[in-house]
Amino acid sequence: MGKTSWLLLTGCLCLLALSNGRELKAKQKSHHAFYNHTLATILVEYASAVYVSDLTELFAWTCSRCNGLTKGFEIIELVVDVEHCLQGFVGVAKDPNAIIIAFRGTQEHSIRNWIEDLFWKQLDINYPGMPDAMVHYGFYYAYHNTTLRPAIIDAVRRAKKFYGDVEIIVTGHSMGGAMAAFCGLDLTVNENAQNVQVMTFGQPRVGNAAFASYYSQLVPKTIRVTNEHDIVPHLPPYYSYLPHKTYHHFPREVWIYSMRFGSLVYKAEKICDRTGEDPSCSRSVSGNSISDHLIYFGVTMHSENPACSLMDPHVLGYSVRDQGGNLILSREPAASLLELSTDVQIQGKHLRV
């Protein structure tokens, strides 16, 4: 990173420090998400695996990150938008018994430039059907106007038709977390899904206070995990003197931080309030660390290969490539993976098993 870039980043950090004033609180209903640490340690592995650029290993779920708590997972749709360097997958897992959707975040080789851009970004698009709600155009576009959305929605419809009304969990890290939030909202509003849960890691702000209020009412089972001094959850900055033209997190945040007892250091988790901008959580520290953004729960959250996709020729039979070179690898759901919801008739009684 050149001297000029570092000077820009330093200036941006100063602006960030000045932006930590009193916030416009988003209105919330009484219902909210409950944090499950075990689930978080499972989902962070999915949010890490989606960064794998070897599509052969990822689609077969044989990569080095496709093990541990995610062992036995089966992808039914892997989507690679080569044009915009985006990636996501839909699959099914036995533990938790759910359809899992994951979105990849910004590639590590471009993350510093991406962070610099976020310091200057303004709200620039109205969210459809939500009066006064404004969102970040780039995040909105990445989900709604690329190859990802139609492929993801099609895969979810096929999975729900096969497995029934099972839980849907959407996850992602960094920009992938922003896309996960839009996906969770889309499934709820446009697909009438009643059982959507969203958990993201190191997610940036995506909209203003009005959007945060709508979102929290529509997708209440949402958790944003933030880590120590991770810079990205502080972006784009919040400016208290522009309450309707500034960004605001939706709830609920869970902040990972260090507790020190003499020479010993322990990791702790704080469940934050329902404002989305709890001043005692990540906003209580300076968001100045890229390294805290790249590791969550000890799991690497970036790609080890800067290429957008690598694929062995023998998996081409599963793939469809459009005119833009974007890839969709697809397979049908397997009956043995989830507990199926099946309607049966026994002596005239309608039962669900």
Short mmCIF file of C-alpha atoms in Angstrom, two decimals:
data_model
loop_
_atom_site.label_atom_id
_atom_site.label_comp_id
_atom_site.label_asym_id
_atom_site.label_seq_id
_atom_site.Cartn_x
_atom_site.Cartn_y
_atom_site.Cartn_z
CA MET A 1 0.00 0.00 0.00
CA GLY A 2 1.55 3.35 -1.07
CA LYS A 3 2.28 6.37 1.12
CA THR A 4 -0.65 8.32 -0.36
CA SER A 5 -3.07 5.47 0.39
CA TRP A 6 -1.88 5.24 3.99
CA LEU A 7 -2.32 9.01 4.41
CA LEU A 8 -5.88 8.72 3.05
CA LEU A 9 -6.63 5.87 5.41
CA THR A 10 -5.21 7.81 8.37
CA GLY A 11 -7.40 10.78 7.47
CA CYS A 12 -10.38 8.50 7.21
CA LEU A 13 -9.71 7.11 10.68
CA CYS A 14 -9.73 10.66 12.06
CA LEU A 15 -13.13 11.23 10.45
CA LEU A 16 -14.34 7.99 11.95
CA ALA A 17 -13.33 9.12 15.42
CA LEU A 18 -15.28 12.34 14.94
CA SER A 19 -18.37 10.43 13.81
CA ASN A 20 -18.95 8.61 17.10
CA GLY A 21 -21.47 11.11 18.46
CA ARG A 22 -24.99 10.50 19.70
CA GLU A 23 -26.96 8.43 17.26
CA LEU A 24 -30.52 8.58 16.00
CA LYS A 25 -32.00 5.42 17.49
CA ALA A 26 -33.98 3.11 15.28
CA LYS A 27 -37.42 2.16 16.55
CA GLN A 28 -37.59 -1.51 17.52
CA LYS A 29 -40.33 -3.96 18.44
CA SER A 30 -40.06 -6.10 21.55
CA HIS A 31 -39.19 -9.29 19.66
CA HIS A 32 -35.52 -9.90 18.97
CA ALA A 33 -32.95 -12.55 18.16
CA PHE A 34 -31.40 -14.76 20.79
CA TYR A 35 -27.67 -15.35 20.45
CA ASN A 36 -26.44 -18.94 20.25
CA HIS A 37 -22.66 -19.20 20.58
CA THR A 38 -22.57 -22.77 19.26
CA LEU A 39 -24.49 -21.76 16.15
CA ALA A 40 -22.10 -18.83 15.64
CA THR A 41 -19.07 -21.14 15.66
CA ILE A 42 -20.77 -23.31 13.03
CA LEU A 43 -21.88 -20.47 10.76
CA VAL A 44 -18.50 -18.74 10.84
CA GLU A 45 -17.08 -21.83 9.14
CA TYR A 46 -19.64 -21.52 6.32
CA ALA A 47 -18.83 -17.79 6.01
CA SER A 48 -15.17 -18.77 5.71
CA ALA A 49 -15.69 -21.66 3.28
CA VAL A 50 -17.51 -19.47 0.74
CA TYR A 51 -14.17 -17.69 0.16
CA VAL A 52 -12.66 -20.86 -1.34
CA SER A 53 -11.81 -20.21 -4.98
CA ASP A 54 -11.37 -23.85 -6.02
CA LEU A 55 -14.91 -24.52 -7.19
CA THR A 56 -14.29 -28.24 -7.61
CA GLU A 57 -13.41 -28.69 -3.94
CA LEU A 58 -16.08 -26.28 -2.78
CA PHE A 59 -18.90 -27.86 -4.78
CA ALA A 60 -17.85 -31.35 -3.61
CA TRP A 61 -17.34 -29.96 -0.07
CA THR A 62 -13.85 -31.50 0.16
CA CYS A 63 -11.81 -28.33 0.72
CA SER A 64 -9.72 -27.87 3.86
CA ARG A 65 -12.33 -25.44 5.22
CA CYS A 66 -15.18 -27.85 4.40
CA ASN A 67 -14.71 -29.97 7.48
CA GLY A 68 -15.03 -29.66 11.23
CA LEU A 69 -18.42 -28.33 12.29
CA THR A 70 -19.67 -28.22 8.68
CA LYS A 71 -18.81 -31.82 7.80
CA GLY A 72 -21.53 -33.52 5.74
CA PHE A 73 -22.89 -30.29 4.26
CA GLU A 74 -24.07 -30.57 0.65
CA ILE A 75 -24.18 -27.65 -1.74
CA ILE A 76 -27.15 -27.66 -4.08
CA GLU A 77 -26.27 -24.36 -5.81
CA LEU A 78 -22.91 -22.62 -6.18
CA VAL A 79 -23.01 -19.23 -7.91
CA VAL A 80 -19.99 -17.31 -9.17
CA ASP A 81 -20.52 -13.87 -10.68
CA VAL A 82 -17.18 -13.58 -12.47
CA GLU A 83 -17.95 -10.10 -13.80
CA HIS A 84 -18.27 -8.62 -10.28
CA CYS A 85 -16.08 -11.20 -8.46
CA LEU A 86 -18.98 -12.32 -6.23
CA GLN A 87 -19.69 -15.79 -4.90
CA GLY A 88 -22.37 -17.53 -2.88
CA PHE A 89 -23.88 -20.93 -2.24
CA VAL A 90 -27.06 -22.63 -1.06
CA GLY A 91 -26.97 -26.02 0.61
CA VAL A 92 -28.42 -28.20 3.33
CA ALA A 93 -26.98 -29.23 6.68
CA LYS A 94 -28.00 -31.81 9.28
CA ASP A 95 -26.70 -29.67 12.14
CA PRO A 96 -28.37 -27.26 12.24
CA ASN A 97 -31.25 -28.88 10.38
CA ALA A 98 -31.54 -26.05 7.88
CA ILE A 99 -30.99 -24.61 4.44
CA ILE A 100 -27.76 -22.59 4.62
CA ILE A 101 -27.02 -19.63 2.34
CA ALA A 102 -23.57 -17.99 2.40
CA PHE A 103 -22.11 -14.97 0.58
CA ARG A 104 -18.44 -14.17 0.06
CA GLY A 105 -17.04 -10.85 1.19
CA THR A 106 -14.47 -8.56 -0.37
CA GLN A 107 -11.29 -10.28 -1.53
CA GLU A 108 -8.28 -9.51 0.69
CA HIS A 109 -6.17 -7.99 -2.11
CA SER A 110 -8.75 -5.21 -2.60
CA ILE A 111 -10.01 -4.72 0.96
CA ARG A 112 -7.90 -1.62 1.76
CA ASN A 113 -9.17 0.23 -1.31
CA TRP A 114 -12.71 -0.90 -0.50
CA ILE A 115 -12.40 0.45 3.07
CA GLU A 116 -11.14 3.82 1.80
CA ASP A 117 -14.13 4.05 -0.55
CA LEU A 118 -16.59 3.35 2.28
CA PHE A 119 -15.41 6.38 4.26
CA TRP A 120 -16.74 8.73 1.59
CA LYS A 121 -19.84 6.83 0.55
CA GLN A 122 -23.24 8.47 1.01
CA LEU A 123 -26.67 6.88 1.08
CA ASP A 124 -27.67 6.82 -2.53
CA ILE A 125 -30.74 4.67 -3.24
CA ASN A 126 -34.29 4.36 -1.83
CA TYR A 127 -35.22 0.86 -0.73
CA PRO A 128 -38.45 -0.22 -2.53
CA GLY A 129 -41.61 -0.18 -0.40
CA MET A 130 -39.97 1.47 2.62
CA PRO A 131 -40.70 5.21 2.95
CA ASP A 132 -37.59 7.24 3.90
CA ALA A 133 -35.41 4.11 3.91
CA MET A 134 -32.14 4.55 2.06
CA VAL A 135 -29.34 2.06 1.49
CA HIS A 136 -25.86 1.72 0.05
CA TYR A 137 -26.16 1.29 -3.72
CA GLY A 138 -23.10 -0.97 -4.05
CA PHE A 139 -24.33 -3.51 -1.49
CA TYR A 140 -27.87 -3.38 -2.86
CA TYR A 141 -26.64 -3.85 -6.43
CA ALA A 142 -24.31 -6.74 -5.49
CA TYR A 143 -27.27 -8.78 -4.29
CA HIS A 144 -30.20 -7.57 -6.42
CA ASN A 145 -28.63 -6.84 -9.81
CA THR A 146 -26.10 -9.62 -10.39
CA THR A 147 -26.23 -13.35 -11.12
CA LEU A 148 -26.50 -14.13 -7.40
CA ARG A 149 -30.11 -13.32 -6.55
CA PRO A 150 -31.99 -15.29 -9.23
CA ALA A 151 -29.79 -18.36 -8.72
CA ILE A 152 -30.05 -18.22 -4.91
CA ILE A 153 -33.83 -17.74 -4.96
CA ASP A 154 -34.29 -20.59 -7.43
CA ALA A 155 -32.21 -22.91 -5.24
CA VAL A 156 -34.16 -21.96 -2.11
CA ARG A 157 -37.46 -22.63 -3.88
CA ARG A 158 -36.26 -26.07 -5.00
CA ALA A 159 -34.97 -26.90 -1.53
CA LYS A 160 -38.20 -25.79 0.18
CA LYS A 161 -40.29 -27.76 -2.31
CA PHE A 162 -38.25 -30.85 -1.50
CA TYR A 163 -37.73 -30.46 2.26
CA GLY A 164 -40.77 -28.46 3.27
CA ASP A 165 -40.83 -25.39 5.47
CA VAL A 166 -37.45 -25.92 7.16
CA GLU A 167 -35.43 -23.08 8.68
CA ILE A 168 -33.34 -20.88 6.38
CA ILE A 169 -30.10 -19.42 7.74
CA VAL A 170 -28.24 -16.74 5.78
CA THR A 171 -24.65 -15.82 6.61
CA GLY A 172 -21.67 -13.91 5.26
CA HIS A 173 -18.62 -11.91 6.26
CA SER A 174 -17.77 -8.29 5.41
CA MET A 175 -19.60 -7.28 2.21
CA GLY A 176 -20.96 -10.83 2.19
CA GLY A 177 -22.72 -9.93 5.44
CA ALA A 178 -24.37 -6.95 3.75
CA MET A 179 -25.59 -9.20 0.92
CA ALA A 180 -26.79 -11.76 3.49
CA ALA A 181 -28.92 -9.05 5.13
CA PHE A 182 -30.52 -8.08 1.82
CA CYS A 183 -31.11 -11.76 1.05
CA GLY A 184 -32.79 -12.39 4.41
CA LEU A 185 -35.05 -9.39 3.82
CA ASP A 186 -35.80 -10.48 0.26
CA LEU A 187 -36.76 -14.01 1.33
CA THR A 188 -39.06 -12.63 4.02
CA VAL A 189 -40.79 -9.94 1.95
CA ASN A 190 -40.84 -11.39 -1.56
CA GLU A 191 -40.76 -15.15 -0.93
CA ASN A 192 -43.01 -15.08 2.16
CA ALA A 193 -40.49 -17.15 4.15
CA GLN A 194 -41.50 -17.27 7.82
CA ASN A 195 -38.41 -18.91 9.27
CA VAL A 196 -35.43 -16.84 8.14
CA GLN A 197 -32.46 -16.31 10.43
CA VAL A 198 -29.49 -14.07 9.56
CA MET A 199 -26.07 -14.11 11.22
CA THR A 200 -23.22 -12.03 9.82
CA PHE A 201 -19.59 -11.41 10.76
CA GLY A 202 -17.80 -8.06 10.42
CA GLN A 203 -20.68 -6.55 8.46
CA PRO A 204 -20.65 -2.86 7.45
CA ARG A 205 -23.64 -0.57 7.85
CA VAL A 206 -26.01 -0.92 4.90
CA GLY A 207 -28.74 1.72 5.39
CA ASN A 208 -30.09 4.61 7.43
CA ALA A 209 -32.14 4.54 10.66
CA ALA A 210 -35.43 4.17 8.77
CA PHE A 211 -34.09 1.11 6.94
CA ALA A 212 -32.73 -0.34 10.21
CA SER A 213 -36.16 0.05 11.81
CA TYR A 214 -37.99 -1.67 8.96
CA TYR A 215 -35.39 -4.41 8.74
CA SER A 216 -35.46 -5.24 12.45
CA GLN A 217 -39.24 -5.63 12.36
CA LEU A 218 -39.23 -7.83 9.26
CA VAL A 219 -36.17 -9.98 10.03
CA PRO A 220 -36.01 -9.99 13.85
CA LYS A 221 -33.87 -13.15 14.01
CA THR A 222 -30.73 -11.28 13.00
CA ILE A 223 -27.35 -11.28 14.77
CA ARG A 224 -24.34 -9.19 13.73
CA VAL A 225 -21.10 -10.49 15.25
CA THR A 226 -18.30 -7.91 15.52
CA ASN A 227 -14.73 -8.56 16.60
CA GLU A 228 -12.54 -6.35 18.80
CA HIS A 229 -11.37 -3.28 16.79
CA ASP A 230 -12.58 -4.55 13.40
CA ILE A 231 -12.75 -1.47 11.18
CA VAL A 232 -15.55 -2.58 8.84
CA PRO A 233 -18.52 -2.49 11.31
CA HIS A 234 -17.65 1.21 11.80
CA LEU A 235 -18.24 1.86 8.11
CA PRO A 236 -19.73 3.76 6.40
CA PRO A 237 -19.41 6.25 9.28
CA TYR A 238 -22.32 7.50 11.36
CA TYR A 239 -22.61 11.31 11.56
CA SER A 240 -24.93 12.56 14.29
CA TYR A 241 -25.44 15.93 12.58
CA LEU A 242 -26.91 14.23 9.47
CA PRO A 243 -29.37 11.80 11.05
CA HIS A 244 -31.40 11.14 7.90
CA LYS A 245 -28.43 11.07 5.54
CA THR A 246 -26.19 8.81 7.54
CA TYR A 247 -25.87 5.08 8.12
CA HIS A 248 -27.26 3.15 11.08
CA HIS A 249 -26.77 -0.51 12.06
CA PHE A 250 -29.77 -2.73 12.69
CA PRO A 251 -29.77 -4.96 15.80
CA ARG A 252 -28.68 -7.19 17.36
CA GLU A 253 -24.91 -6.89 17.73
CA VAL A 254 -22.76 -9.39 19.63
CA TRP A 255 -19.31 -7.94 20.29
CA ILE A 256 -16.25 -10.15 20.83
CA TYR A 257 -13.67 -8.39 23.01
CA SER A 258 -10.68 -9.17 25.21
CA MET A 259 -10.76 -9.23 29.01
CA ARG A 260 -7.43 -8.99 30.81
CA PHE A 261 -6.62 -10.36 34.26
CA GLY A 262 -3.00 -9.56 34.88
CA SER A 263 -1.02 -11.37 32.19
CA LEU A 264 -4.00 -13.50 31.14
CA VAL A 265 -6.26 -12.52 28.25
CA TYR A 266 -9.72 -14.02 27.73
CA LYS A 267 -12.16 -13.60 24.88
CA ALA A 268 -15.62 -12.48 25.98
CA GLU A 269 -18.89 -11.89 24.14
CA LYS A 270 -21.19 -9.00 24.92
CA ILE A 271 -24.82 -9.15 23.80
CA CYS A 272 -25.59 -5.55 22.93
CA ASP A 273 -28.79 -3.53 23.21
CA ARG A 274 -31.52 -3.36 20.58
CA THR A 275 -30.66 0.05 19.14
CA GLY A 276 -28.15 -1.35 16.67
CA GLU A 277 -25.63 1.28 17.79
CA ASP A 278 -24.89 0.30 21.41
CA PRO A 279 -22.17 2.72 22.62
CA SER A 280 -20.83 0.07 25.02
CA CYS A 281 -20.10 -2.46 22.24
CA SER A 282 -17.87 -2.07 19.18
CA ARG A 283 -18.58 1.67 19.14
CA SER A 284 -16.79 1.92 22.49
CA VAL A 285 -13.44 1.35 20.73
CA SER A 286 -11.72 2.82 17.72
CA GLY A 287 -12.38 0.77 14.63
CA ASN A 288 -8.87 0.79 13.24
CA SER A 289 -7.93 -2.86 12.68
CA ILE A 290 -7.97 -4.76 9.41
CA SER A 291 -6.43 -7.83 11.07
CA ASP A 292 -9.40 -8.06 13.49
CA HIS A 293 -11.62 -8.11 10.40
CA LEU A 294 -9.87 -11.10 8.85
CA ILE A 295 -10.20 -13.60 11.72
CA TYR A 296 -13.39 -14.45 13.65
CA PHE A 297 -13.47 -17.15 16.34
CA GLY A 298 -9.99 -18.14 15.18
CA VAL A 299 -11.28 -18.81 11.64
CA THR A 300 -9.70 -17.22 8.56
CA MET A 301 -12.16 -14.94 6.76
CA HIS A 302 -10.52 -14.28 3.42
CA SER A 303 -9.39 -16.13 0.32
CA GLU A 304 -5.95 -17.70 0.07
CA ASN A 305 -6.09 -17.29 -3.71
CA PRO A 306 -6.83 -13.89 -5.31
CA ALA A 307 -8.43 -15.53 -8.37
CA CYS A 308 -12.21 -15.22 -8.57
CA SER A 309 -12.70 -18.87 -9.54
CA LEU A 310 -10.81 -22.09 -10.28
CA MET A 311 -12.53 -25.18 -11.60
CA ASP A 312 -11.57 -28.67 -12.70
CA PRO A 313 -13.04 -29.62 -16.11
CA HIS A 314 -14.82 -32.70 -14.70
CA VAL A 315 -17.35 -30.55 -12.81
CA LEU A 316 -18.41 -28.67 -15.94
CA GLY A 317 -21.31 -31.08 -16.34
CA TYR A 318 -22.91 -29.49 -13.29
CA SER A 319 -22.43 -25.94 -14.51
CA VAL A 320 -24.19 -23.38 -16.66
CA ARG A 321 -22.26 -20.37 -17.95
CA ASP A 322 -23.99 -17.24 -19.23
CA GLN A 323 -22.78 -14.70 -21.81
CA GLY A 324 -20.94 -12.77 -19.10
CA GLY A 325 -18.93 -15.84 -18.10
CA ASN A 326 -20.82 -16.19 -14.81
CA LEU A 327 -21.17 -19.73 -13.45
CA ILE A 328 -23.96 -21.63 -11.73
CA LEU A 329 -23.22 -25.16 -10.50
CA SER A 330 -26.35 -26.99 -9.48
CA ARG A 331 -27.57 -30.37 -8.22
CA GLU A 332 -30.87 -31.66 -6.91
CA PRO A 333 -31.45 -31.95 -3.11
CA ALA A 334 -30.76 -35.36 -1.54
CA ALA A 335 -33.46 -37.12 0.49
CA SER A 336 -31.05 -38.31 3.17
CA LEU A 337 -29.74 -34.93 4.28
CA LEU A 338 -32.57 -33.23 6.18
CA GLU A 339 -35.50 -34.39 8.24
CA LEU A 340 -38.25 -34.19 5.66
CA SER A 341 -41.59 -32.61 6.44
CA THR A 342 -44.07 -35.03 4.85
CA ASP A 343 -47.85 -35.08 4.92
CA VAL A 344 -49.35 -38.56 5.43
CA GLN A 345 -52.84 -39.99 5.92
CA ILE A 346 -53.36 -42.58 8.67
CA GLN A 347 -56.90 -43.88 9.21
CA GLY A 348 -58.38 -40.67 7.85
CA LYS A 349 -56.23 -38.42 10.08
CA HIS A 350 -53.93 -35.83 8.49
CA LEU A 351 -50.53 -36.01 10.17
CA ARG A 352 -47.24 -34.22 9.61
CA VAL A 353 -44.03 -36.19 10.22
#
